[in-house]
Each structure stands twice: as structure tokens, then as C-alpha cells.
PDB file of C-alpha atoms in Angstrom:
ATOM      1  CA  UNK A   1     104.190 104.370  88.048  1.00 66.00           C
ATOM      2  CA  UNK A   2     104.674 102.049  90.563  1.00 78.00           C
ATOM      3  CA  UNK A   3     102.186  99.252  89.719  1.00 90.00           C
ATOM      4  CA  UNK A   4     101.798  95.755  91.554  1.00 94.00           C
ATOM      5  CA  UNK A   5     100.179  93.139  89.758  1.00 95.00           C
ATOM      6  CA  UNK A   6      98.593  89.808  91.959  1.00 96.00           C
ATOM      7  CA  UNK A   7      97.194  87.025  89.968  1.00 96.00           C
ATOM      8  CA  UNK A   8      94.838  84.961  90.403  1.00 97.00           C
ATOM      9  CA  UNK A   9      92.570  87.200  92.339  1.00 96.00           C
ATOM     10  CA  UNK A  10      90.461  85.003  93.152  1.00 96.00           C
ATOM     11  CA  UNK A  11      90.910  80.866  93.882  1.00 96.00           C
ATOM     12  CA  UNK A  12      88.172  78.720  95.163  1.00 96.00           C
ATOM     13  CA  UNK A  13      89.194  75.131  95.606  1.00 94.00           C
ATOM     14  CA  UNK A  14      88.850  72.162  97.696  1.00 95.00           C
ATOM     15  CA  UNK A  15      90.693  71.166 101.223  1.00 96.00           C
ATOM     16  CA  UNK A  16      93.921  69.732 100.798  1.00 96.00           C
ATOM     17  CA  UNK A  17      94.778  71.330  97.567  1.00 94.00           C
ATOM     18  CA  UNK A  18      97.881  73.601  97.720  1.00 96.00           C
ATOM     19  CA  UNK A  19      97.730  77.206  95.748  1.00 97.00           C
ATOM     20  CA  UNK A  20     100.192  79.772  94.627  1.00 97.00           C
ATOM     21  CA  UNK A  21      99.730  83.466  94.196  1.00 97.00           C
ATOM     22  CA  UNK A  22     102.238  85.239  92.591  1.00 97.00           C
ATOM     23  CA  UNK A  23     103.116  89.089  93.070  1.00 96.00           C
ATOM     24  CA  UNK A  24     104.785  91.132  90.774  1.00 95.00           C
ATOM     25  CA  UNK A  25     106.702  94.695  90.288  1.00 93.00           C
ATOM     26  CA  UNK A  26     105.471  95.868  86.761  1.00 93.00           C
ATOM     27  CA  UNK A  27     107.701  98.894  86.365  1.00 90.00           C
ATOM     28  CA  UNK A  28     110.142  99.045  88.682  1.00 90.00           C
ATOM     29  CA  UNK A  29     112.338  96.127  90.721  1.00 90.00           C
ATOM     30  CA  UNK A  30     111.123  95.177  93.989  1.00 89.00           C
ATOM     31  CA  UNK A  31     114.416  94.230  96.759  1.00 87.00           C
ATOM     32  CA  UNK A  32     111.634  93.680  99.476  1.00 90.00           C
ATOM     33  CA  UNK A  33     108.096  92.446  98.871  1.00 93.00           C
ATOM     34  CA  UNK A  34     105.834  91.816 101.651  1.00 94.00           C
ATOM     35  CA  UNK A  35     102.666  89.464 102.184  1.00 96.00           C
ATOM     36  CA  UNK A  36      99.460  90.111 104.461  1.00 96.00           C
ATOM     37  CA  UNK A  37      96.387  88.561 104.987  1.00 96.00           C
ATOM     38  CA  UNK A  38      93.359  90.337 105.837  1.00 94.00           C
ATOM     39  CA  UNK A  39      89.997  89.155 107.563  1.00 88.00           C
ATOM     40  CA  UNK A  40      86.517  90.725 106.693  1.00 85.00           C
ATOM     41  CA  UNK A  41      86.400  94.057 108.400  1.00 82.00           C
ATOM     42  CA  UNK A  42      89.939  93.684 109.605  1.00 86.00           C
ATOM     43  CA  UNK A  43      93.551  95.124 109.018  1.00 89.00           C
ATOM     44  CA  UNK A  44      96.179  93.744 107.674  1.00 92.00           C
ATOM     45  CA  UNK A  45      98.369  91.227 108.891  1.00 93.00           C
ATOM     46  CA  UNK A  46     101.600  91.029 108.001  1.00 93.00           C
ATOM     47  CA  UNK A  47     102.876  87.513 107.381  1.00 95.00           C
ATOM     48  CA  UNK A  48     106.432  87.684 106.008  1.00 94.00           C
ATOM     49  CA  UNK A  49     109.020  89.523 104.433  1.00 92.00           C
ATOM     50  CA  UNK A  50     111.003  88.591 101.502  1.00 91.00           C
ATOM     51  CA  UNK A  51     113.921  90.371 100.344  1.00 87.00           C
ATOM     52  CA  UNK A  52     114.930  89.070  96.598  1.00 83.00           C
ATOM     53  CA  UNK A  53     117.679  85.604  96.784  1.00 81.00           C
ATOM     54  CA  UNK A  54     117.464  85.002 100.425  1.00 84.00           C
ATOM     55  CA  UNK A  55     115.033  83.100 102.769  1.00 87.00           C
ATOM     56  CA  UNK A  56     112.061  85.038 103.836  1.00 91.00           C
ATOM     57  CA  UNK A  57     111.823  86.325 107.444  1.00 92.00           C
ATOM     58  CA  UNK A  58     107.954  85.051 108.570  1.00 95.00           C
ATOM     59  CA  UNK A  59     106.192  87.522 111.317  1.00 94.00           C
ATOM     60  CA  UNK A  60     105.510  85.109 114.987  1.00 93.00           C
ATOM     61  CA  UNK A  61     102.355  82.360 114.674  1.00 94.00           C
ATOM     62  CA  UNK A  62     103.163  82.070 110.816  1.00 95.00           C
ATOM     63  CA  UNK A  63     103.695  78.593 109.629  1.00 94.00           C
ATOM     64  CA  UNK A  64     106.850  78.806 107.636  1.00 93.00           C
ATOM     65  CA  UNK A  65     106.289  75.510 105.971  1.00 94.00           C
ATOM     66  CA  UNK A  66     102.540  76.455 105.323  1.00 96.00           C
ATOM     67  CA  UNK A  67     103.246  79.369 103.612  1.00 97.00           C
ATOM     68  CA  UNK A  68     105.743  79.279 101.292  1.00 96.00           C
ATOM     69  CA  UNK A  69     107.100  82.044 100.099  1.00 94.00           C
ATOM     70  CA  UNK A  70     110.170  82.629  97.440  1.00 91.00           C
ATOM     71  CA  UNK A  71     110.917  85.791  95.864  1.00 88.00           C
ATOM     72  CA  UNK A  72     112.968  84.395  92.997  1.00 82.00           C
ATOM     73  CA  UNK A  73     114.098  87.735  91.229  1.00 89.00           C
ATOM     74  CA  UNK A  74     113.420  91.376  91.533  1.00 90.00           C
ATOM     75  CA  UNK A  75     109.786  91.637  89.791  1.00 92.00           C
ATOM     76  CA  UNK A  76     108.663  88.129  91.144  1.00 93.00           C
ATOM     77  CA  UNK A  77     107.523  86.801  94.929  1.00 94.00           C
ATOM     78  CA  UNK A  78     105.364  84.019  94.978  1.00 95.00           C
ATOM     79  CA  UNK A  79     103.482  82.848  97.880  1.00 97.00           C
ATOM     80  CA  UNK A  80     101.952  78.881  98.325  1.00 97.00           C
ATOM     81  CA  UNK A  81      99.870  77.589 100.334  1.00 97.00           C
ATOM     82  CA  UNK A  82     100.448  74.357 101.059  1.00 96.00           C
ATOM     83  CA  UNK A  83      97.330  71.409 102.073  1.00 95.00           C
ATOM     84  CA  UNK A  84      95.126  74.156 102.049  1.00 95.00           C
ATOM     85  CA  UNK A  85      92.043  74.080 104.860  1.00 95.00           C
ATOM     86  CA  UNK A  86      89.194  76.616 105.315  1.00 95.00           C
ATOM     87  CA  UNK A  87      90.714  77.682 107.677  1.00 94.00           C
ATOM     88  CA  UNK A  88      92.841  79.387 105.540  1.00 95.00           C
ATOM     89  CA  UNK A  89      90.345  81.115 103.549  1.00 96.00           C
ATOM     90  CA  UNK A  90      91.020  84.498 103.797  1.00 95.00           C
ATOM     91  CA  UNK A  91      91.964  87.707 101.540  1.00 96.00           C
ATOM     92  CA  UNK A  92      95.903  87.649 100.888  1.00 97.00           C
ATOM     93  CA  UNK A  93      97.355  91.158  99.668  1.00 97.00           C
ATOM     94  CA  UNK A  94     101.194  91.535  98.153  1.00 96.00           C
ATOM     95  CA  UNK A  95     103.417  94.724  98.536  1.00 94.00           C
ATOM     96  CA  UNK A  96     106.527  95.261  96.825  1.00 93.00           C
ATOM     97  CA  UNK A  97     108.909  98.380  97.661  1.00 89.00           C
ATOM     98  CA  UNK A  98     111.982  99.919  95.810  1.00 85.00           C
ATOM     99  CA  UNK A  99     114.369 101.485  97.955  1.00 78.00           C
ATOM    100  CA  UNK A 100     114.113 101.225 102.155  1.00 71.00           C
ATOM    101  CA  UNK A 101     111.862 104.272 103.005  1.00 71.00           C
ATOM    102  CA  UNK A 102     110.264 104.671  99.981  1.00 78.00           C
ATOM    103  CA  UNK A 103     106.345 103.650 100.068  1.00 83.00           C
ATOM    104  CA  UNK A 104     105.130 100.124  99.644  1.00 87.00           C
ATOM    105  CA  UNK A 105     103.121  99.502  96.557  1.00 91.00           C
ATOM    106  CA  UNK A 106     100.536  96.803  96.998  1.00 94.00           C
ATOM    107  CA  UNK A 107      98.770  94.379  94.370  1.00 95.00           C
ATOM    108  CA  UNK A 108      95.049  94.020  94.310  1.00 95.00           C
ATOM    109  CA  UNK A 109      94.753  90.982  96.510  1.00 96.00           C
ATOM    110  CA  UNK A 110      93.781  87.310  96.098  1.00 97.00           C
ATOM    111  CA  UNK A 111      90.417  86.120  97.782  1.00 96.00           C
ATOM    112  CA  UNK A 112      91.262  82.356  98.511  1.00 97.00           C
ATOM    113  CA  UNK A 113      88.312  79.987  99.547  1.00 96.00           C
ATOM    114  CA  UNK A 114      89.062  76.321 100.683  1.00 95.00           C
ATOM    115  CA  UNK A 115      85.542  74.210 100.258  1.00 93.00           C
TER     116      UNK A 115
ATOM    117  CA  UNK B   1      99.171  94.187 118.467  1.00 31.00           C
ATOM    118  CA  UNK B   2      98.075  97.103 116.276  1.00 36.00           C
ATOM    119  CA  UNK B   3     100.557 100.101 116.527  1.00 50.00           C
ATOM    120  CA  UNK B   4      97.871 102.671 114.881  1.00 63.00           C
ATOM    121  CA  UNK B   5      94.312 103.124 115.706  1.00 72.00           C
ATOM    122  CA  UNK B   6      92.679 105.406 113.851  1.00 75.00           C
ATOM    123  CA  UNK B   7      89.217 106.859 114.806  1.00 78.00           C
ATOM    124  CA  UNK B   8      86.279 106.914 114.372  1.00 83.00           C
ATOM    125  CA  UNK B   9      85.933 103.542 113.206  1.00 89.00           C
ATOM    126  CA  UNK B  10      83.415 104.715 110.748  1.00 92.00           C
ATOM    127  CA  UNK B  11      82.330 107.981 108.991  1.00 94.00           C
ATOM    128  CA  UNK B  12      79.664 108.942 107.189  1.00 96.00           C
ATOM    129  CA  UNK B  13      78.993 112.513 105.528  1.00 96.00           C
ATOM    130  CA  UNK B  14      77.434 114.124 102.500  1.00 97.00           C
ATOM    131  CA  UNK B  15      79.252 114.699  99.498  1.00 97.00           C
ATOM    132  CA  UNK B  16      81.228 118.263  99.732  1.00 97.00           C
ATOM    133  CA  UNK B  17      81.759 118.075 103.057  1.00 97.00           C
ATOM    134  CA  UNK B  18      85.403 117.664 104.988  1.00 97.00           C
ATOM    135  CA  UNK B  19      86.426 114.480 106.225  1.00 96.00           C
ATOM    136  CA  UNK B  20      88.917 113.860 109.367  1.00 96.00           C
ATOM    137  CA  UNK B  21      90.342 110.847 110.339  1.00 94.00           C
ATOM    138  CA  UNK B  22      92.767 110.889 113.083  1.00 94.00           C
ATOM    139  CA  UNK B  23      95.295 107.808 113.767  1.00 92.00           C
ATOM    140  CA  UNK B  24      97.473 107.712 117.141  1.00 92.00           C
ATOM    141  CA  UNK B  25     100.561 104.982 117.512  1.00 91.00           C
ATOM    142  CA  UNK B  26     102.543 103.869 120.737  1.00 88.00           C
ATOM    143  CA  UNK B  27     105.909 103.355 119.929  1.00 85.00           C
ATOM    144  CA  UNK B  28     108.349 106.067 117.921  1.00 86.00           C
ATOM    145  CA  UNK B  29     108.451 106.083 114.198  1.00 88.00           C
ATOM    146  CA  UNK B  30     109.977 106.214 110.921  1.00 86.00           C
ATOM    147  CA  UNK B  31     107.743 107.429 108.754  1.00 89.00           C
ATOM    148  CA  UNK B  32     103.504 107.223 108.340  1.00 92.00           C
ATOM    149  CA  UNK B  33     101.849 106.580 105.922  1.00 93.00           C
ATOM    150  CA  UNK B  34      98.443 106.874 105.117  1.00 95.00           C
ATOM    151  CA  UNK B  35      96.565 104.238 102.442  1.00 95.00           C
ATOM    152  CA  UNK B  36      92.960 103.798 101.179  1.00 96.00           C
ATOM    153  CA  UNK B  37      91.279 100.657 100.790  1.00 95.00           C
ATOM    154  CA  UNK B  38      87.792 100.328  98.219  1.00 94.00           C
ATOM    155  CA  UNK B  39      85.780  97.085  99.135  1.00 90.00           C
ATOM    156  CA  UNK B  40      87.737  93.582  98.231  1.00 87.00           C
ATOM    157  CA  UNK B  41      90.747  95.438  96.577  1.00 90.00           C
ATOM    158  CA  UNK B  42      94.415  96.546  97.243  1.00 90.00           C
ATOM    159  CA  UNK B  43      95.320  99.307  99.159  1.00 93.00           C
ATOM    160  CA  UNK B  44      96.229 102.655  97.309  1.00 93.00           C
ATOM    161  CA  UNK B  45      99.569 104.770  98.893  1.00 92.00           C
ATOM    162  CA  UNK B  46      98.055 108.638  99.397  1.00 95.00           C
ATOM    163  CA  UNK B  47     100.835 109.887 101.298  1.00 94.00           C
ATOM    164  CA  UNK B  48     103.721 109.074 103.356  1.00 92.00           C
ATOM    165  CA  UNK B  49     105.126 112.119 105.959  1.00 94.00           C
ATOM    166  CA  UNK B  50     108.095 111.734 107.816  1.00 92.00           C
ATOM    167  CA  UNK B  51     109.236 111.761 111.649  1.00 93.00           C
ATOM    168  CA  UNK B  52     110.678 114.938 111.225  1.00 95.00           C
ATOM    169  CA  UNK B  53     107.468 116.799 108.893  1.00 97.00           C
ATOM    170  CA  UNK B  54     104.491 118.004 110.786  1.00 97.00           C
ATOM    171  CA  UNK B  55     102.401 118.903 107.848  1.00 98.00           C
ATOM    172  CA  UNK B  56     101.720 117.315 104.012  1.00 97.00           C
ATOM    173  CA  UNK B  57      99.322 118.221 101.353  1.00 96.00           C
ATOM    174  CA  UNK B  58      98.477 116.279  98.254  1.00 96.00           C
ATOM    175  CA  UNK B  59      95.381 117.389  95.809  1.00 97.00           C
ATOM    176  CA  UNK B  60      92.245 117.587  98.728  1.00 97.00           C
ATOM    177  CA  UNK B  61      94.256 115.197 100.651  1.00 98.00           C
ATOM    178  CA  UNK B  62      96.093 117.522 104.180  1.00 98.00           C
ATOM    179  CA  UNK B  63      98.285 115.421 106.622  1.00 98.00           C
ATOM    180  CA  UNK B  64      99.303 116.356 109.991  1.00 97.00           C
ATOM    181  CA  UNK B  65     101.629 114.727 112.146  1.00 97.00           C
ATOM    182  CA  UNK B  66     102.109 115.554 115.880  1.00 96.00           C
ATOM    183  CA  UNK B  67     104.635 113.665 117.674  1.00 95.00           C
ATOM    184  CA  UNK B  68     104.756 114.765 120.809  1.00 95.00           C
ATOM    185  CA  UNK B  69     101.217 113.012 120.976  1.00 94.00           C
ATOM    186  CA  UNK B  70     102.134 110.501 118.582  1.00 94.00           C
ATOM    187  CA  UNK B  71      99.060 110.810 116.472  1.00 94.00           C
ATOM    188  CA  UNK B  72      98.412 111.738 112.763  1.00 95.00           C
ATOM    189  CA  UNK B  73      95.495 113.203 110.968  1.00 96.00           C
ATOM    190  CA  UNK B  74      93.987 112.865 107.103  1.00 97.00           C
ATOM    191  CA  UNK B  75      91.797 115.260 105.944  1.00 98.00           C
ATOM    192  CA  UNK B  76      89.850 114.944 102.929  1.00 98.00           C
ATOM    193  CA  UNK B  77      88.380 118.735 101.502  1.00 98.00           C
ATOM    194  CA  UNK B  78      84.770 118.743  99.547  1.00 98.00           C
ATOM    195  CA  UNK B  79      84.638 114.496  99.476  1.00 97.00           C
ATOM    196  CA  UNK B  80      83.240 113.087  96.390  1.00 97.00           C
ATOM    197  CA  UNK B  81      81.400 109.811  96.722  1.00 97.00           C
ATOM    198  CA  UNK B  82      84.504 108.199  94.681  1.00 96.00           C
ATOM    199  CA  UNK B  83      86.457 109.227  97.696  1.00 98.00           C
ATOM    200  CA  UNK B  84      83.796 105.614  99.795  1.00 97.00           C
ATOM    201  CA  UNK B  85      86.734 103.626 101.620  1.00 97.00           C
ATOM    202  CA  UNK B  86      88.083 102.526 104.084  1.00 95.00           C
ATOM    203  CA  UNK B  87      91.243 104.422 105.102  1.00 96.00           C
ATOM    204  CA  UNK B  88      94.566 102.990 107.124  1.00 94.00           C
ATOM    205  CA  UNK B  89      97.223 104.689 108.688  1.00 94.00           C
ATOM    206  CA  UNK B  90     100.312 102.717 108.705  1.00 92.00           C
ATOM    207  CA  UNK B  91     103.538 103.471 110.420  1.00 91.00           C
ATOM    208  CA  UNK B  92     107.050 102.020 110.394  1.00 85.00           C
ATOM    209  CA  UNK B  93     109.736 102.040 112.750  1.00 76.00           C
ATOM    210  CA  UNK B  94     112.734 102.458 110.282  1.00 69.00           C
ATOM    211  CA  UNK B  95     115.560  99.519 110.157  1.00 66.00           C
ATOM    212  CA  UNK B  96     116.562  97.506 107.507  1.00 59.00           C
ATOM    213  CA  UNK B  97     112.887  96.242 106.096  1.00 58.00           C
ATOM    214  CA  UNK B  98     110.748  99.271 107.003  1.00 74.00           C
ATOM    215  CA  UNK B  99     107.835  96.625 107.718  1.00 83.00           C
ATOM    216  CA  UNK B 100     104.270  98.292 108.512  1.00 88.00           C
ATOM    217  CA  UNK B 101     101.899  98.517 110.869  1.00 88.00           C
ATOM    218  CA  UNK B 102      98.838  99.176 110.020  1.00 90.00           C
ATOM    219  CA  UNK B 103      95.780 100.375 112.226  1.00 87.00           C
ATOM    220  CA  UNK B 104      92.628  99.061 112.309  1.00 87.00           C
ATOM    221  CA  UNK B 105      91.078 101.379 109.567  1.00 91.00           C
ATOM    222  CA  UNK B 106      88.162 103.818 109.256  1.00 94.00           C
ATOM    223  CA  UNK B 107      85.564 103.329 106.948  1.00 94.00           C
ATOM    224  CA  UNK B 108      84.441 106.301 105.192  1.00 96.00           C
ATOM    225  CA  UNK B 109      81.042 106.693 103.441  1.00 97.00           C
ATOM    226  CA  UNK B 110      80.146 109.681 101.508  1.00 97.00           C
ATOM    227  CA  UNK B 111      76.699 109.907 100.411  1.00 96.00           C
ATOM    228  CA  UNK B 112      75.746 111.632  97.423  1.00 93.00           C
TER     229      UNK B 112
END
């Protein structure tokens, strides 16, 4: 049980172009889902937290109106990067958790590449 | 800045043999967790021990949690090469998102 699905897992595309990654709970409804990015060889970073019909709460140094994040219903958060640069190229992992202090459940990951 | 670090920062043993990882935190905690990562994937939930637990098992998988030293320890009995990752510790502080903070990671290789 407990199964995150991310799609695409991978994107490569050129500068400027914006992308979305969407995260879902297959088999069981997600009130918080979370979204990190991760650098070769590094840990995860978490970038925001979005809790299912309100605004997502972004961690300090994240660009709120770079990443884009809604979390629509209780299966579904997507995440959009807007005018994307290579700078942004990086490895973006999804978590989605049931109940507070219960395990998060993460996706697979998208590997994002701006030319 | 990183509430875990686990150590060492890499591992590398022959299959059979026991693997320890140890992670230590700063601040007090909710709950830990402990995840593994295989190359360019998602991370996989092993276990999760509470505050108040000092000791979890799960298949070849034993968890310790001390915190009067604030650290934590995975051990994995007679590794398989299946078992090549890297592994996180991740702790949370409780309150109303439970968010995560993961350490830096340990890369484990087992050789066959």
C-alpha cells in the first residue's frame, strides 16, 4: 500500500519553457504532500508544503512565484516551474502523507534538465 | 541547515556482513525515520521509531534510538547486494505538518 506515483520522470527542455510535474496518492488520500529537490550527491531539500484547498507554505529562499505549486484535491499536487533556466535543473522528488505522524510516502522523482 | 548527519558518509562491505549506520540530530524530535535511496529514484520508508521507543526491528532491518545523545542507529543483518543505497535518516519535530529533515545520507555498497 501506500504508493506515490510522479510523472514525467524525466523532462529535458529548453530555457524559458515552463514544466509541470504532477504527484499523486494511488491508494490512499494525501491532506499534506510535500516537494524537494535534490542535487547530485546531496539530500533533500525541502521546498514547500501543500496541504489539499489552501495555499502552499514555501520553505525560506524558495521562489513562490517560480514554483508553483497547487494541490487541487486529495490524490493530486502539481508542481510548475515557471521560465525555466539551467539553473533549475535538478532532481525534484514528491511525498504525500495520510494522517499527521504517519510516514511520508514519496514518488520516484522527476530529473528536469533546462538546455 | 541539516538536522541529521548520519555517518560514515560511505560504506562498503561484502555481502553477509552487518551494516551500521549511525545518524545524530540537534534539536528534540517527533519521530525518526529512516529511508533508503537506490541511484536516481525515490526514497523507500524502512522504518519510523518514535521519541518515546528506544528500539525497532523490521525483517534484517534493527533501529535504535538514544535520546539522551540524540542520535539513531540502522543496522542491516547479512546485507545482500540488493540492499546498494544510499540511506537517510530523517527526523521531524511534530506540529501541525510533521515536515522532515533529512541528513546528508550514507551511501552503502555491498559487494558481492
Amino acid at each position: 500500500g501506500a504508493v506515490v506515483s510522479q510523472h514525467p520522470s524525466r523532462v529535458i527542455c529548453k530555457s524559458g519553457t515552463s514544466v509541470k510535474i504532477e504527484c499523486r496518492s494511488l491508494d490512499f488520500q494525501a491532506t499534506t504532500m510535500f516537494w524537494y529537490r535534490q542535487f547530485p550527491k546531496q539530500s533533500l531539500m525541502l521546498m514547500a508544503t501543500s496541504n489539499e484547498g489552501s495555499k502552499a507554505t514555501y520553505e525560506q529562499g524558495v521562489e513562490k512565484d517560480k514554483f508553483l505549486i497547487n494541490h487541487a484535491s486529495l490524490t493530486l499536487s502539481t508542481l510548475t516551474v515557471t521560465s525555466a533556466h539551467p539553473e533549475d535543473s535538478s532532481f525534484y522528488i514528491c511525498s504525500a502523507r495520510g494522517a499527521t505522524n504517519q510516514p511520508q510516502h514519496f514518488g520516484d522523482g522527476t530529473r528536469l534538465s533546462i538546455l | 541547515s541539516q538536522q541529521g548527519e548520519e555517518d560514515p558518509q560511505a560504506l562498503s562491505i561484502q555481502e553477509g556482513e552487518n551494516a551500521t549506520m549511525n545518524c545524530s540530530y540537534k534539536t528534540s524530535i517527533n519521530n525518526l525515520q529512516w529511508y533508503r535511496q537506490n541511484s536516481g529514484r525515490g526514497l523507500v520508508h524502512l522504518i519510523l521509531i518514535r521519541s518515546n521507543e528506544r528500539e525497532k526491528h523490521s525483517g534484517r532491518l534493527r533501529v535504535t534510538l538514544d535520546t539522551s545523545k540524540k542520535s539513531s542507529s540502522l543496522l542491516i543483518t547479512a546485507s545482500r547486494a540488493a540492499d546498494t543505497a544510499s540511506y537517510f535518516c530523517a527526523t521531524d519535530g511534530g506540529g501541525s505538518n510533521y515536515k522532515l529533515t533529512f541528513g546528508k545520507g550514507t551511501l552503502l555498497t555491498v559487494n558481492p
